[in-house]
mmCIF file of C-alpha atoms in Angstrom:
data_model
loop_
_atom_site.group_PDB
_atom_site.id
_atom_site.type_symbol
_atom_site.label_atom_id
_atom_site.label_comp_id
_atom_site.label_asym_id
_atom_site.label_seq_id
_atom_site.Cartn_x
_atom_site.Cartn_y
_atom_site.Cartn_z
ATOM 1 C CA UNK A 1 -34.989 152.598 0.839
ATOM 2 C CA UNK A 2 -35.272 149.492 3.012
ATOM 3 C CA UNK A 3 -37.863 147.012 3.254
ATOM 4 C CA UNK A 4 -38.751 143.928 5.860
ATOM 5 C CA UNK A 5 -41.254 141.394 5.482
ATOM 6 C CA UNK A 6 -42.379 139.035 7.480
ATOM 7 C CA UNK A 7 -45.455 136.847 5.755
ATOM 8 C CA UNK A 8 -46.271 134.997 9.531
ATOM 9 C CA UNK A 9 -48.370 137.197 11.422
ATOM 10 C CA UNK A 10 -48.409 134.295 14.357
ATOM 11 C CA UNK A 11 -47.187 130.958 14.991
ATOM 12 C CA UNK A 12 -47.245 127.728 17.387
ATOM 13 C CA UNK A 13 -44.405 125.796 18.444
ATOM 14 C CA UNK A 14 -44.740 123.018 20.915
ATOM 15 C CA UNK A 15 -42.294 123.123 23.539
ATOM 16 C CA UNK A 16 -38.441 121.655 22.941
ATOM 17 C CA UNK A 17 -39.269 121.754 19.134
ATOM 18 C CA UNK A 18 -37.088 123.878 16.857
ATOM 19 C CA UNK A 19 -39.008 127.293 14.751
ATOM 20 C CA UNK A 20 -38.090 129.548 12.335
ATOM 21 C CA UNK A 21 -39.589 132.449 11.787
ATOM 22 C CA UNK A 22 -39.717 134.013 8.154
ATOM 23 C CA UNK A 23 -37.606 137.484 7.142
ATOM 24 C CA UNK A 24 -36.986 138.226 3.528
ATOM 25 C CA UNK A 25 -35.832 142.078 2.892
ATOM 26 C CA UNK A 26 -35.109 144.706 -0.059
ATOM 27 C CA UNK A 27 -31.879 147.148 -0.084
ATOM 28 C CA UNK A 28 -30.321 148.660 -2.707
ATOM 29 C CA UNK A 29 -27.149 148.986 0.075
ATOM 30 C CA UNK A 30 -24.088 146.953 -0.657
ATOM 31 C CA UNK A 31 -23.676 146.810 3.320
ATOM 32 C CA UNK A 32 -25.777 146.306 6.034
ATOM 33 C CA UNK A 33 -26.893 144.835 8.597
ATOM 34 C CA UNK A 34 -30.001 142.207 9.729
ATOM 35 C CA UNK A 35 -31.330 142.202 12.998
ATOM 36 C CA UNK A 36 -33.713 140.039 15.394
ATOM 37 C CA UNK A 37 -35.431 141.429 18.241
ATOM 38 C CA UNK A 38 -38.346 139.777 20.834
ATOM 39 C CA UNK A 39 -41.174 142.150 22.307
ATOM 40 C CA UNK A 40 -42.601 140.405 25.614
ATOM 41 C CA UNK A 41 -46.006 141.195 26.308
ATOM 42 C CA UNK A 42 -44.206 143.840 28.559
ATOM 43 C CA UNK A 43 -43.341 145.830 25.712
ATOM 44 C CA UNK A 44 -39.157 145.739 26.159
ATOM 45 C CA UNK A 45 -37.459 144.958 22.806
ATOM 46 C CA UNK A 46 -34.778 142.486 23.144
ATOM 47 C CA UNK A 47 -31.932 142.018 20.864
ATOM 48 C CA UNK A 48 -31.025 138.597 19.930
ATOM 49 C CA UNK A 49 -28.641 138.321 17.003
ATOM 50 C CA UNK A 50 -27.158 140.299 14.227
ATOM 51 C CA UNK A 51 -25.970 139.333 10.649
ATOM 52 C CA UNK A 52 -23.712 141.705 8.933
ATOM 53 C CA UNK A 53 -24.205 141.950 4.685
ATOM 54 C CA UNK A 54 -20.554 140.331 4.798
ATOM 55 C CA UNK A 55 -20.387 137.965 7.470
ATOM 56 C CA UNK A 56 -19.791 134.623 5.928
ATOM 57 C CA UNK A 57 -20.857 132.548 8.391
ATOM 58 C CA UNK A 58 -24.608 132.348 9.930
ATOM 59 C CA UNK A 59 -24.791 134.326 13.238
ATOM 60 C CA UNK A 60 -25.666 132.147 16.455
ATOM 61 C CA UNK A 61 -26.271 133.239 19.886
ATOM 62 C CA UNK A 62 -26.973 130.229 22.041
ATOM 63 C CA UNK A 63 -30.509 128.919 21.307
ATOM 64 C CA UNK A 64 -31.307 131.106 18.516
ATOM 65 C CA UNK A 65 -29.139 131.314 14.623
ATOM 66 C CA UNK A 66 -29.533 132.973 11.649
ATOM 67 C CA UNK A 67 -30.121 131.309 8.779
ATOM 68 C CA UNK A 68 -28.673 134.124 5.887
ATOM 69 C CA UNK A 69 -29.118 133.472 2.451
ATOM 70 C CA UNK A 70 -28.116 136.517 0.631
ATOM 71 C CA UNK A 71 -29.315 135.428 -2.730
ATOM 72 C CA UNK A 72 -32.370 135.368 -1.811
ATOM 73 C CA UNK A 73 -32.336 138.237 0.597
ATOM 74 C CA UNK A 74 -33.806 136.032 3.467
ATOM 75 C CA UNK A 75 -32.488 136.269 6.870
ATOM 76 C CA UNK A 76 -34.316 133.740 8.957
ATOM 77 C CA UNK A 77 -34.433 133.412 12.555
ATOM 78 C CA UNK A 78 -33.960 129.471 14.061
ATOM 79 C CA UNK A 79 -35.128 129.140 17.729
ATOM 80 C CA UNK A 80 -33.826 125.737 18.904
ATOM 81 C CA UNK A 81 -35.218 123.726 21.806
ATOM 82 C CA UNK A 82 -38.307 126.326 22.078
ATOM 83 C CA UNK A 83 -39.207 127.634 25.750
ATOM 84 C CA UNK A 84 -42.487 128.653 27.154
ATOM 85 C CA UNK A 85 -40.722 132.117 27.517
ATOM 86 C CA UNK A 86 -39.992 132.373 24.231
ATOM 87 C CA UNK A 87 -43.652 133.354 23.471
ATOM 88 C CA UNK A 88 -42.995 136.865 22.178
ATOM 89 C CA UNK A 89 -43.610 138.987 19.346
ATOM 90 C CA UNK A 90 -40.392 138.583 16.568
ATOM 91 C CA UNK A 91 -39.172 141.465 14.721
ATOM 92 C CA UNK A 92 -36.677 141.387 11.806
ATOM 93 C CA UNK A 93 -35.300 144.432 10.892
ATOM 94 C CA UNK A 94 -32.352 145.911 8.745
ATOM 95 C CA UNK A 95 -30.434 149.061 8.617
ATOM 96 C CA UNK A 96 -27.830 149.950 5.621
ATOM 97 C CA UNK A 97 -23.990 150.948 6.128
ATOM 98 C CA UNK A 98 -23.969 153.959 8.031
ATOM 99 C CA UNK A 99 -27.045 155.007 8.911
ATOM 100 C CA UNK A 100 -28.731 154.754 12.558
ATOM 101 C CA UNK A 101 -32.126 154.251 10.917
ATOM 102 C CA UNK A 102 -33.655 150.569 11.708
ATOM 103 C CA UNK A 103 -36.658 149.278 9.598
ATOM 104 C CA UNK A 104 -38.503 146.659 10.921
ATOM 105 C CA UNK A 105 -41.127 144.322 9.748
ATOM 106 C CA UNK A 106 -44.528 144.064 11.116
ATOM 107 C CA UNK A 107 -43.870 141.203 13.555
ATOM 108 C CA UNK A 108 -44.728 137.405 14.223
ATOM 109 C CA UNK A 109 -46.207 136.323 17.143
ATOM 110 C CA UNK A 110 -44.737 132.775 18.335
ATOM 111 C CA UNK A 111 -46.818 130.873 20.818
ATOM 112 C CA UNK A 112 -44.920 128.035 22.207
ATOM 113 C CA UNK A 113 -47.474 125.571 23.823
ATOM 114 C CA UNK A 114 -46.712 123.060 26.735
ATOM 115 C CA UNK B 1 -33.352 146.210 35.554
ATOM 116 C CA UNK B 2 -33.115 147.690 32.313
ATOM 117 C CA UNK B 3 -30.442 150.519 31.111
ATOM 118 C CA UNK B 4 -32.867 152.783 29.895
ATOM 119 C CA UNK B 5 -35.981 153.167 31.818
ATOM 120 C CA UNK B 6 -39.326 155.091 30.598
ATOM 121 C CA UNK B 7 -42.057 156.988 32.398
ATOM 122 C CA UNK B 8 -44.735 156.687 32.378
ATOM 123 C CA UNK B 9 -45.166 152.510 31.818
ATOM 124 C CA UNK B 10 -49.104 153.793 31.083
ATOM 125 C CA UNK B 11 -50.815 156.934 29.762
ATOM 126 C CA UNK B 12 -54.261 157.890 29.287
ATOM 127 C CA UNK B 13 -55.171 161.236 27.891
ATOM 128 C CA UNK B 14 -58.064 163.639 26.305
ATOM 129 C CA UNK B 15 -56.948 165.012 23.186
ATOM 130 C CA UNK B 16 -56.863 168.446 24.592
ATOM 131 C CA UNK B 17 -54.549 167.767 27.584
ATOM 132 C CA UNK B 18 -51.007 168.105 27.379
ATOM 133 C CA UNK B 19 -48.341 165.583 28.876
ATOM 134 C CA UNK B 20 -45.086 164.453 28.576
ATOM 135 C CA UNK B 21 -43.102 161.227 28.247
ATOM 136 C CA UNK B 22 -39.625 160.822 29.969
ATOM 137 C CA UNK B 23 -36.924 158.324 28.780
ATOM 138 C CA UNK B 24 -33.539 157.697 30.782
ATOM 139 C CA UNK B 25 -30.667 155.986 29.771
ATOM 140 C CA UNK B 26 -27.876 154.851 32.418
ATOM 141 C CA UNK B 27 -25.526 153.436 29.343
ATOM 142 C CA UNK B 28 -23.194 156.398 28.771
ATOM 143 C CA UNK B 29 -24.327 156.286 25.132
ATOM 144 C CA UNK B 30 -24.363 159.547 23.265
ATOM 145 C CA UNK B 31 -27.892 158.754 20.590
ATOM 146 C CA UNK B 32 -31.083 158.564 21.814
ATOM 147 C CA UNK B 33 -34.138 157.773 19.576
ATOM 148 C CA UNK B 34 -38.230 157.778 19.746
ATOM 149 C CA UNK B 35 -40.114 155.417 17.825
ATOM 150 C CA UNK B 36 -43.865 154.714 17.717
ATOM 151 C CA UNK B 37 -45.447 151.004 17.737
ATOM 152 C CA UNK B 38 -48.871 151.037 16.831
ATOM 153 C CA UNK B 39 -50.998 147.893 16.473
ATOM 154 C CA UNK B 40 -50.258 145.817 13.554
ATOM 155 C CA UNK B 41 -47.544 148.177 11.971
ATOM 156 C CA UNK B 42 -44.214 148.237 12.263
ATOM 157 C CA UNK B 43 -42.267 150.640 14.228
ATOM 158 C CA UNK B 44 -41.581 153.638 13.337
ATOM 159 C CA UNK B 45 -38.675 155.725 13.706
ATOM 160 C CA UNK B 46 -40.244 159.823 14.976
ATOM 161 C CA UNK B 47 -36.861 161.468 16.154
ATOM 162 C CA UNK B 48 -33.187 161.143 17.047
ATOM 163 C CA UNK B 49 -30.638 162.819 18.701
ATOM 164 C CA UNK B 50 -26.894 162.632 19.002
ATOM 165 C CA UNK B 51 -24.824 164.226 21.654
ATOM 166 C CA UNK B 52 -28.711 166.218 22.425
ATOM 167 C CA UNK B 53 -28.829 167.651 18.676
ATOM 168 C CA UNK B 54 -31.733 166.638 17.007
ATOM 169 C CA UNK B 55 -30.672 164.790 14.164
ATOM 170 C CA UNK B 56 -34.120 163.427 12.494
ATOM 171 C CA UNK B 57 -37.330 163.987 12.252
ATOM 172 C CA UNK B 58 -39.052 161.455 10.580
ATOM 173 C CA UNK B 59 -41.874 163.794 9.198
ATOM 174 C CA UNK B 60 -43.494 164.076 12.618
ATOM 175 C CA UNK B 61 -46.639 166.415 13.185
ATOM 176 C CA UNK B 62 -46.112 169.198 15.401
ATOM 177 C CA UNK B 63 -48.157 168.175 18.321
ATOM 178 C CA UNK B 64 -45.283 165.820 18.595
ATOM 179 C CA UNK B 65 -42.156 167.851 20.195
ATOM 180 C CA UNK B 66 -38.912 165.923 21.399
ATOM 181 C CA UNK B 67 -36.686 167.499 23.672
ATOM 182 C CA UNK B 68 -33.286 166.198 25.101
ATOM 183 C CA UNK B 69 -31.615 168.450 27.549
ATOM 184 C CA UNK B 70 -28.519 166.117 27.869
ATOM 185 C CA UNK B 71 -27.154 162.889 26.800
ATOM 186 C CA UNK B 72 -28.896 160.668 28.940
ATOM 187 C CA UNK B 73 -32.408 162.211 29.771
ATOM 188 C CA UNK B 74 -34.823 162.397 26.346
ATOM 189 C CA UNK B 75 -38.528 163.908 26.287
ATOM 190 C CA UNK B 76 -41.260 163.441 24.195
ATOM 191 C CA UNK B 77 -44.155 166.296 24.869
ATOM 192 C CA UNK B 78 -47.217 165.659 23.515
ATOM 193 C CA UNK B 79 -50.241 168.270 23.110
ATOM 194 C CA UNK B 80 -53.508 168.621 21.118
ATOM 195 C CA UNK B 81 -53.560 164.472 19.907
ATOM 196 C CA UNK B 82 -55.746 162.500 17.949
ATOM 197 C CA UNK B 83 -57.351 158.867 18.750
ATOM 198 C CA UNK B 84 -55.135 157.382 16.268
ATOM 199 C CA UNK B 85 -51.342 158.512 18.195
ATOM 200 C CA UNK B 86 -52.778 155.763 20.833
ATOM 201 C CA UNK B 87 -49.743 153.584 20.516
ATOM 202 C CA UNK B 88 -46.477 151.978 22.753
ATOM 203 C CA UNK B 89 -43.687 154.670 22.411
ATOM 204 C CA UNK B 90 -40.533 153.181 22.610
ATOM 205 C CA UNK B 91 -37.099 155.305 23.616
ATOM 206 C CA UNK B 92 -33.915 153.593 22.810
ATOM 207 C CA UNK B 93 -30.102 154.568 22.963
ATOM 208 C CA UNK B 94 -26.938 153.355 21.299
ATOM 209 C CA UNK B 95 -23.328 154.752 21.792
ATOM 210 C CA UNK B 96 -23.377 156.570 18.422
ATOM 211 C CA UNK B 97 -26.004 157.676 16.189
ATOM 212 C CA UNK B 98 -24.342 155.336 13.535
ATOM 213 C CA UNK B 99 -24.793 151.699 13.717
ATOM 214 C CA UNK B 100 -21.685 150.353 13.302
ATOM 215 C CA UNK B 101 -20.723 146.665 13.993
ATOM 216 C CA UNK B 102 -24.266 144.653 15.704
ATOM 217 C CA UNK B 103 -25.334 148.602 15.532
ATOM 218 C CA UNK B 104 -27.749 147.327 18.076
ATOM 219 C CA UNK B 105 -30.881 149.356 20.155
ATOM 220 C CA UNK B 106 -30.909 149.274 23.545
ATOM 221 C CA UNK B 107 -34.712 149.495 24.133
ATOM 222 C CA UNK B 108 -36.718 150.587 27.173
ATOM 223 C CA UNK B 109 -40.115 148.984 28.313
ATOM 224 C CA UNK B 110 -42.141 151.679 26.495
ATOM 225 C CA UNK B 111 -44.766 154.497 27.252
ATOM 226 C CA UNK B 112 -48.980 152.628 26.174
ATOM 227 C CA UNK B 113 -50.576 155.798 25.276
ATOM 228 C CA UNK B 114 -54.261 156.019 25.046
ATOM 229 C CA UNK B 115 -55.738 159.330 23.612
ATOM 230 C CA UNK B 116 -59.678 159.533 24.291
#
């Protein structure tokens, strides 16, 4: 069994300021994978960046990075530079080697503010 | 425009009616998946198919009942529900029902569903 949580239910950013948004997660897998995704209020879920159980390095795509510390099973999303449009709900969520099942966490809702 | 498109965008219903929900995915990818948002839980994983055999069901209740003629159309019919299935139901698609590499979803907008 997986597990996500994500102990922010909202936060505020001020514009061009840097965030992170909290993920710590349970697996008993040896390999899997961790997973970001933003809900607009129009209900899409977006994929931004993916950290593989192995991957040495921290993922980055553009403004966002992933800030993966396996010891302490924390996989912690970085928005750089935050954007008006970045005001979203933020879902971690994890699935184990194999499987096509994705748990996700309950969410954090960012509010960048002008 | 995104790859996988669902219908309706908004839904209200009694809880004696009986509709569907309609999800279409233009990606050429093979697994197709319902899951259920409701307000302050996470989302929840109800079915999944792979090359239109239903793979999972994630304990749903009957008046729940998926149906995927083909790899690209998926159906969610709903009859007989309760107040509390008023939720965003979300259809997504990937190329295999295993996620492999980024393993990610491609999501569409969702389906609001209000049962009165």
């Amino acid at each position: 069994a997986q597990k996500i949580t994500q102990t922010q239910p909202g936060m505020f950013v001020q514009e061009k300021e840097a965030v992170t948004l909290d993920c710590t997660y349970d697996t008993s897998d040896q390999s899997y994978g961790l997973f970001w995704y933003k809900q607009p209020s129009s209900g899409e879920m977006i994929f931004l960046i993916y950290q593989g159980s192995y991957d040495e390095q921290n993922a980055t795509e553009g403004r966002y990075s992933l800030n993966f510390q396996k010891a302490r099973k924390s996989a912690n999303l970085v928005i750089s530079a935050s954007q008006l449009g970045d005001s979203a709900m933020y879902f971690c969520a994890i699935h184990g080697a194999g499987s096509y099942q994705l748990t996700f966490g309950k969410g954090t809702k960012l509010s960048v503010i002008p | 425009e995104t790859g996988v498109t669902q219908t309706p965008r908004h839904l209200v219903m009694g809880m004696t009616n009986k509709k569907s929900l309609k999800c279409e995915q233009h990606l050429g990818h093979n697994a197709m998946y319902w899951y259920k948002q409701s307000a302050k839980k996470p989302l929840e994983l109800m079915f999944v198919y792979n090359f239109k055999e239903q793979t999972e069901n994630n304990s749903v209740p009957s008046r729940f009942s998926p149906e995927c003629p083909n790899s690209s159309h998926l159906f969610l019919h709903l009859h007989t529900l309760q107040p509390e299935d008023s939720a965003l139901y979300l259809c997504a698609s990937t190329p295999t029902p295993r996620l492999e590499n980024t393993g990610e979803l491609f999501f569409g907008e969702g389906s609001r569903l209000t049962v009165l």
